[in-house]
Short mmCIF file of C-alpha atoms and ligand atoms in Angstrom, two decimals:
data_model
loop_
_atom_site.label_atom_id
_atom_site.label_comp_id
_atom_site.label_asym_id
_atom_site.label_seq_id
_atom_site.Cartn_x
_atom_site.Cartn_y
_atom_site.Cartn_z
CA MET A 1 131.32 93.56 102.21
CA LYS A 2 129.97 90.13 103.21
CA ASP A 3 128.87 89.35 106.72
CA THR A 4 131.44 86.61 107.27
CA ILE A 5 130.24 85.08 110.53
CA TYR A 6 127.95 82.49 108.93
CA SER A 7 128.84 80.25 106.02
CA ALA A 8 125.75 78.11 105.37
CA GLN A 9 123.95 79.75 102.46
CA GLN A 10 121.35 77.13 101.54
CA ARG A 11 118.28 79.29 101.64
CA LYS A 12 119.03 82.69 100.23
CA VAL A 13 116.42 85.41 99.94
CA VAL A 14 117.08 88.71 98.16
CA VAL A 15 114.78 91.62 98.99
CA VAL A 16 114.65 94.45 96.46
CA GLY A 17 113.30 97.53 98.24
CA ALA A 18 114.28 98.31 101.83
CA GLY A 19 111.35 100.59 102.67
CA ALA A 20 108.63 99.97 105.23
CA VAL A 21 107.39 96.70 103.71
CA GLY A 22 110.81 95.33 102.71
CA ALA A 23 112.39 96.05 106.11
CA THR A 24 109.44 94.71 108.10
CA TYR A 25 109.51 91.53 106.01
CA CYS A 26 113.25 91.13 106.67
CA TYR A 27 112.67 91.62 110.39
CA ALA A 28 109.95 88.95 110.46
CA LEU A 29 111.89 86.63 108.13
CA ALA A 30 115.02 86.85 110.31
CA GLN A 31 112.99 85.81 113.35
CA SER A 32 111.30 82.96 111.50
CA GLY A 33 114.53 80.99 111.01
CA LEU A 34 113.46 80.13 107.45
CA ALA A 35 116.41 81.71 105.64
CA ASP A 36 120.18 81.22 105.95
CA GLU A 37 120.97 84.46 104.15
CA ILE A 38 119.00 87.64 103.58
CA VAL A 39 120.37 90.18 101.10
CA ILE A 40 118.79 93.63 101.06
CA THR A 41 119.04 96.00 98.08
CA ASP A 42 117.60 99.45 97.49
CA ARG A 43 118.43 102.31 95.16
CA ASN A 44 118.61 104.48 98.31
CA GLU A 45 122.03 103.31 99.56
CA ASP A 46 121.85 105.07 102.92
CA LEU A 47 118.50 103.49 103.70
CA MET A 48 119.80 100.08 102.63
CA LYS A 49 122.88 100.34 104.85
CA GLY A 50 120.87 101.66 107.78
CA GLN A 51 118.31 98.87 107.58
CA VAL A 52 121.05 96.21 107.43
CA LEU A 53 122.87 97.63 110.47
CA ASP A 54 119.67 97.92 112.45
CA LEU A 55 118.83 94.28 111.64
CA VAL A 56 122.28 92.73 112.26
CA HIS A 57 122.42 94.35 115.69
CA GLY A 58 119.52 92.06 116.61
CA GLN A 59 121.30 88.89 115.49
CA THR A 60 121.88 87.87 119.10
CA PHE A 61 118.13 87.55 119.53
CA PHE A 62 117.04 85.57 116.48
CA PRO A 63 118.03 82.29 114.79
CA THR A 64 121.32 82.17 112.85
CA VAL A 65 121.03 84.09 109.61
CA ALA A 66 123.48 86.20 107.59
CA ILE A 67 122.09 89.61 106.69
CA ARG A 68 123.87 92.01 104.37
CA SER A 69 123.35 94.65 101.74
CA GLY A 70 123.91 93.76 98.09
CA SER A 71 122.85 94.35 94.53
CA ILE A 72 120.69 92.72 91.89
CA GLU A 73 123.60 90.41 90.93
CA ASP A 74 123.09 88.71 94.30
CA CYS A 75 119.93 87.16 92.85
CA ALA A 76 122.08 84.70 90.83
CA ASP A 77 122.00 81.98 93.50
CA ALA A 78 118.88 83.04 95.41
CA GLN A 79 115.97 80.67 95.97
CA LEU A 80 113.62 83.60 96.32
CA VAL A 81 113.67 87.25 95.26
CA VAL A 82 111.04 89.52 96.80
CA ILE A 83 110.25 92.82 95.09
CA THR A 84 108.97 95.51 97.46
CA ALA A 85 110.52 98.43 95.58
CA GLY A 86 108.42 101.27 94.35
CA ALA A 87 106.25 104.13 95.36
CA ALA A 88 103.80 103.49 98.22
CA GLN A 89 100.10 104.26 98.11
CA LYS A 90 99.31 107.83 99.22
CA PRO A 91 96.10 108.78 101.11
CA GLY A 92 93.20 108.89 98.63
CA GLU A 93 95.25 107.19 95.92
CA THR A 94 93.99 103.85 94.56
CA ARG A 95 96.40 101.03 93.84
CA LEU A 96 95.71 101.41 90.16
CA ASP A 97 96.86 105.07 90.35
CA LEU A 98 100.33 103.73 91.01
CA ILE A 99 100.35 101.64 87.88
CA LYS A 100 102.60 103.53 85.50
CA LYS A 101 105.16 104.62 88.12
CA ASN A 102 105.64 101.15 89.52
CA ALA A 103 105.38 99.18 86.26
CA GLU A 104 108.58 100.79 85.02
CA ILE A 105 110.40 100.17 88.33
CA THR A 106 109.27 96.53 88.67
CA GLY A 107 109.80 95.75 84.97
CA GLY A 108 113.41 96.98 85.17
CA ILE A 109 114.05 94.99 88.35
CA ALA A 110 112.54 91.80 86.85
CA GLU A 111 114.82 92.13 83.83
CA GLY A 112 117.82 92.55 86.15
CA ILE A 113 116.86 89.46 88.17
CA ALA A 114 116.51 87.35 85.01
CA LYS A 115 119.84 88.68 83.71
CA SER A 116 121.56 87.60 86.95
CA GLY A 117 120.85 83.96 86.00
CA CYS A 118 118.61 83.38 89.03
CA MET A 119 116.82 80.01 88.95
CA GLY A 120 114.56 80.73 91.92
CA VAL A 121 111.12 82.21 92.40
CA MET A 122 110.22 85.90 92.03
CA LEU A 123 107.62 87.24 94.47
CA VAL A 124 106.12 90.62 93.56
CA VAL A 125 104.66 92.70 96.38
CA SER A 126 104.67 96.28 95.06
CA ASN A 127 101.29 97.66 94.03
CA PRO A 128 99.25 97.33 91.97
CA VAL A 129 100.51 93.82 92.62
CA ASP A 130 98.48 91.91 89.98
CA ILE A 131 99.52 94.29 87.21
CA LEU A 132 103.15 94.29 88.34
CA THR A 133 103.21 90.49 88.55
CA TYR A 134 102.11 90.40 84.91
CA VAL A 135 104.75 93.00 83.98
CA ALA A 136 107.48 91.10 85.88
CA LEU A 137 106.45 87.85 84.19
CA LYS A 138 106.65 89.33 80.70
CA ARG A 139 109.84 91.33 81.28
CA SER A 140 111.69 88.42 82.96
CA GLY A 141 110.74 85.90 80.28
CA TRP A 142 110.40 83.29 83.06
CA SER A 143 107.82 80.51 83.10
CA LYS A 144 104.57 81.51 84.76
CA ASN A 145 104.93 79.27 87.82
CA ARG A 146 108.09 81.12 88.95
CA VAL A 147 106.62 84.64 89.00
CA ILE A 148 104.09 85.11 91.80
CA GLY A 149 102.30 88.11 93.28
CA SER A 150 101.56 88.25 97.00
CA GLY A 151 97.99 88.82 95.81
CA THR A 152 95.25 88.43 98.38
CA VAL A 153 97.19 86.42 100.98
CA LEU A 154 97.11 89.54 103.19
CA ASP A 155 93.44 90.26 102.43
CA SER A 156 92.52 86.65 103.24
CA SER A 157 94.25 87.04 106.61
CA ARG A 158 92.31 90.24 107.27
CA PHE A 159 89.13 88.38 106.32
CA ARG A 160 89.89 85.48 108.67
CA HIS A 161 90.67 87.90 111.50
CA LEU A 162 87.35 89.74 111.09
CA LEU A 163 85.38 86.50 110.83
CA SER A 164 87.07 85.12 113.92
CA LYS A 165 86.24 88.26 115.90
CA HIS A 166 82.69 88.32 114.63
CA CYS A 167 82.04 84.61 115.30
CA ASP A 168 84.12 84.62 118.52
CA VAL A 169 86.25 81.64 117.51
CA ASP A 170 90.00 81.15 117.16
CA VAL A 171 91.27 82.58 113.86
CA HIS A 172 93.01 79.25 113.20
CA ASN A 173 89.59 77.55 113.02
CA VAL A 174 88.52 79.94 110.27
CA HIS A 175 89.35 78.99 106.67
CA ALA A 176 88.51 81.66 104.16
CA TYR A 177 89.84 83.32 101.02
CA ILE A 178 89.57 86.66 99.32
CA LEU A 179 90.04 86.17 95.57
CA GLY A 180 90.48 88.29 92.45
CA GLU A 181 92.32 91.61 92.32
CA HIS A 182 94.30 92.75 95.38
CA GLY A 183 92.24 95.92 95.32
CA ASP A 184 88.79 97.35 94.92
CA SER A 185 87.26 94.52 92.84
CA GLU A 186 88.38 91.73 95.21
CA PHE A 187 85.65 89.57 96.76
CA ALA A 188 85.09 87.05 99.53
CA ALA A 189 84.74 83.48 98.28
CA TRP A 190 81.93 82.61 100.70
CA SER A 191 81.42 79.19 99.09
CA MET A 192 84.96 78.25 100.30
CA THR A 193 84.53 79.73 103.78
CA ASN A 194 84.27 77.35 106.69
CA ILE A 195 84.63 77.32 110.44
CA ALA A 196 86.24 74.12 111.72
CA GLY A 197 85.11 72.36 108.54
CA ILE A 198 81.50 73.62 108.76
CA ASN A 199 80.56 75.58 105.66
CA ILE A 200 79.66 79.15 106.64
CA ASP A 201 76.15 78.78 105.13
CA LYS A 202 75.47 76.00 107.62
CA TYR A 203 77.39 77.61 110.48
CA CYS A 204 75.69 81.04 110.49
CA PRO A 205 72.09 79.91 111.03
CA VAL A 206 73.05 77.76 114.04
CA CYS A 207 75.52 80.21 115.62
CA ALA A 208 72.84 82.84 116.39
CA ARG A 209 75.42 85.49 117.37
CA CYS A 210 74.17 88.08 114.90
CA LYS A 211 70.65 89.19 113.98
CA ASP A 212 71.15 89.47 110.24
CA TRP A 213 74.16 87.42 109.12
CA LYS A 214 73.68 88.25 105.43
CA LYS A 215 74.04 91.95 106.25
CA GLU A 216 76.96 91.25 108.60
CA ARG A 217 78.78 89.33 105.89
CA LYS A 218 78.47 92.26 103.53
CA LEU A 219 79.92 94.58 106.19
CA ILE A 220 82.86 92.24 106.86
CA GLU A 221 83.63 92.01 103.14
CA GLU A 222 83.57 95.81 102.84
CA GLN A 223 85.81 96.17 105.87
CA VAL A 224 88.39 93.81 104.33
CA ARG A 225 88.31 95.69 101.03
CA ASP A 226 88.80 99.06 102.74
CA SER A 227 91.42 97.91 105.29
CA ALA A 228 94.43 99.31 103.47
CA TYR A 229 92.75 102.70 102.98
CA HIS A 230 91.97 102.92 106.73
CA ILE A 231 95.51 102.00 107.80
CA ILE A 232 97.07 104.37 105.27
CA ASN A 233 94.81 107.17 106.53
CA TYR A 234 95.89 106.46 110.13
CA LYS A 235 99.63 105.89 109.68
CA GLY A 236 100.64 106.42 106.06
CA SER A 237 101.44 102.85 105.06
CA THR A 238 100.80 99.20 105.91
CA GLN A 239 103.71 96.96 106.83
CA PHE A 240 103.29 94.48 109.71
CA ALA A 241 100.59 92.11 108.44
CA VAL A 242 101.96 92.19 104.89
CA GLY A 243 105.45 91.39 106.25
CA LEU A 244 104.02 88.32 107.99
CA ALA A 245 102.00 87.28 104.94
CA LEU A 246 105.25 87.38 102.95
CA VAL A 247 106.97 85.17 105.52
CA ARG A 248 104.10 82.67 105.14
CA ILE A 249 104.60 82.58 101.35
CA THR A 250 108.38 82.38 101.85
CA GLY A 251 108.02 79.32 104.08
CA ALA A 252 105.84 77.60 101.49
CA ILE A 253 108.55 78.22 98.84
CA LEU A 254 111.75 77.57 100.81
CA ARG A 255 110.34 74.44 102.42
CA SER A 256 108.32 73.35 99.37
CA GLN A 257 105.27 72.91 101.58
CA ASN A 258 102.50 72.41 98.99
CA THR A 259 100.61 75.14 100.84
CA ILE A 260 97.41 76.44 99.32
CA LEU A 261 97.52 80.24 99.27
CA SER A 262 95.64 82.86 97.27
CA VAL A 263 98.65 84.28 95.42
CA SER A 264 98.45 86.20 92.18
CA THR A 265 99.30 84.01 89.17
CA LEU A 266 98.82 84.05 85.41
CA LEU A 267 95.54 82.43 84.40
CA GLU A 268 95.46 80.48 81.14
CA SER A 269 91.85 79.36 80.64
CA ASP A 270 91.56 78.69 84.39
CA PHE A 271 88.05 79.63 85.55
CA GLY A 272 87.46 80.58 81.89
CA ILE A 273 89.94 83.49 82.22
CA SER A 274 93.20 84.04 80.33
CA ASP A 275 96.15 86.42 80.04
CA VAL A 276 95.86 88.24 83.37
CA CYS A 277 97.38 87.72 86.83
CA LEU A 278 95.03 87.62 89.81
CA SER A 279 94.52 85.66 93.00
CA VAL A 280 93.03 82.18 93.00
CA PRO A 281 93.86 79.25 95.30
CA CYS A 282 97.30 77.94 94.30
CA VAL A 283 99.53 75.13 95.57
CA ILE A 284 102.95 76.63 96.43
CA THR A 285 106.24 74.71 96.35
CA ASP A 286 109.92 75.54 95.77
CA LYS A 287 109.05 75.86 92.05
CA GLY A 288 106.48 78.56 92.81
CA VAL A 289 102.88 77.84 91.78
CA SER A 290 102.82 74.10 91.09
CA ARG A 291 99.09 74.10 90.27
CA ILE A 292 95.92 76.12 90.49
CA ILE A 293 93.00 74.67 92.42
CA GLU A 294 90.09 75.28 90.08
CA ASN A 295 87.41 74.78 92.67
CA PRO A 296 83.76 75.18 91.75
CA LEU A 297 82.94 78.76 92.71
CA SER A 298 79.31 79.87 92.87
CA GLU A 299 77.89 81.62 89.80
CA VAL A 300 78.05 84.98 91.60
CA GLU A 301 81.69 84.42 92.62
CA LEU A 302 82.67 83.38 89.10
CA GLY A 303 81.09 86.60 87.86
CA LEU A 304 83.08 88.60 90.43
CA LEU A 305 86.33 86.86 89.44
CA THR A 306 85.62 87.65 85.78
CA ASN A 307 84.89 91.26 86.74
CA SER A 308 88.26 91.48 88.55
CA ALA A 309 89.98 90.09 85.44
CA ASN A 310 88.26 92.72 83.28
CA VAL A 311 89.25 95.56 85.65
CA LEU A 312 92.86 94.39 85.58
CA LYS A 313 92.94 93.88 81.80
CA LYS A 314 91.65 97.43 81.32
CA ALA A 315 94.41 98.75 83.60
CA LEU A 316 97.01 96.63 81.80
CA SER A 317 95.90 97.97 78.44
CA SER A 318 96.79 101.48 79.66
CA ILE A 319 100.47 100.52 79.97
CA LEU A 320 101.09 97.78 77.39
N1 LIG B 401 100.87 93.51 98.05
C1 LIG B 401 100.57 93.94 99.26
O1 LIG B 401 99.82 93.28 99.99
C2 LIG B 401 101.18 95.24 99.74
C3 LIG B 401 100.96 95.70 101.05
C4 LIG B 401 101.54 96.88 101.45
C5 LIG B 401 102.30 97.61 100.55
N2 LIG B 401 102.48 97.16 99.28
C6 LIG B 401 103.27 97.89 98.28
O2 LIG B 401 104.65 97.65 98.53
C7 LIG B 401 105.41 98.70 97.96
C8 LIG B 401 106.41 99.22 98.98
O3 LIG B 401 105.73 99.87 100.04
P1 LIG B 401 106.58 100.60 101.19
O4 LIG B 401 105.59 101.10 102.17
O5 LIG B 401 107.67 99.72 101.63
O6 LIG B 401 107.19 101.81 100.37
P2 LIG B 401 108.52 102.63 100.72
O7 LIG B 401 108.44 103.89 99.95
O8 LIG B 401 108.72 102.68 102.20
O9 LIG B 401 109.70 101.70 100.13
C9 LIG B 401 109.91 101.53 98.77
C10 LIG B 401 111.38 101.42 98.56
O10 LIG B 401 111.64 101.07 97.19
C11 LIG B 401 112.89 101.69 96.85
N3 LIG B 401 113.02 101.72 95.39
C12 LIG B 401 112.32 102.45 94.49
N4 LIG B 401 112.75 102.18 93.24
C13 LIG B 401 113.72 101.23 93.35
C14 LIG B 401 114.51 100.53 92.42
N5 LIG B 401 114.40 100.74 91.09
N6 LIG B 401 115.42 99.63 92.90
C15 LIG B 401 115.56 99.41 94.22
N7 LIG B 401 114.80 100.05 95.15
C16 LIG B 401 113.90 100.94 94.72
C17 LIG B 401 112.81 103.07 97.49
O11 LIG B 401 114.08 103.66 97.62
C18 LIG B 401 112.16 102.73 98.84
O12 LIG B 401 113.12 102.51 99.85
C19 LIG B 401 104.39 99.74 97.51
O13 LIG B 401 104.15 99.60 96.11
C20 LIG B 401 103.15 99.38 98.29
O14 LIG B 401 101.95 99.83 97.68
C21 LIG B 401 101.94 95.98 98.87
#
């Protein structure tokens, strides 16, 4: 049954998967005021109903938004569909271990979304996100700009947080990206990293806060790469930062902000790489990825991006 209190349904977001990530995203999205309607679906009906009730009881405290449970048919007039359905990463399990299980789930959901007649953007979050973005793209038959993976938007935020702590400056003065696979082969694009516009290579020698900044950088990069493993070991899953990263991507889409984010997208000769989805800097609008920023990476970084592409292609070949 529809939540009938609110009628404006301009910005509709459907979330497929009401688990830890899906529910946390809905909670953050409701508070953001970005959406007029949030529809939650999950194959676990009890969970879906419970999450909706728990959220609508907070309506007094956040901006006006209709929240209800629904089904894949609700995607028909949605501006954005976010896929967080699937099995979560278990302790000791790599993202690529999840590949077969989640490819079938995401592929089926993508087909259902396309069948609904949806003209919006599909945002894949379930892991391994780059593989599943590729699967969703192929199974939906949509154009590549409309199928996006959350990619390394979360990892880039983790990177910026660690840099800001290390350099003792506000995180908002730190501009930095993690690129490639959202997973073990991801890397820090140091050539794009700057603090208040000062390239990190120029900033580090004058900052003098650490004895050996080359070594420190390596440690920070490792810490970013292992973040998910640490959190999963502590509490079983990650949900808060990813929920907020998804709200950031949602804002860029619903408000067509031309925001540059490191989402996962299909490369077609970009950076000399083709036929694989991975994270590179992309301009995001209401049409999804409007263009890729093919910035000049260093030779080492280009090698690392190519390595990520090869890792992902190998994993893809195991399911295609
Ligand atoms: N991309 C990222 O940055 C990022 C970060 C964290 C987690 N994740 C991934 O997000 C996914 C969800 O994580 P979680 O912690 O919320 O897991 P979860 O187990 O709490 O929730 C998954 C939900 O998906 C539902 N589901 C499964 N198959 C479905 C289907 N066919 N249709 C509808 N619903 C279905 C389940 O019932 C469950 O409620 C995992 O794959 C996880 O690895 C990605």
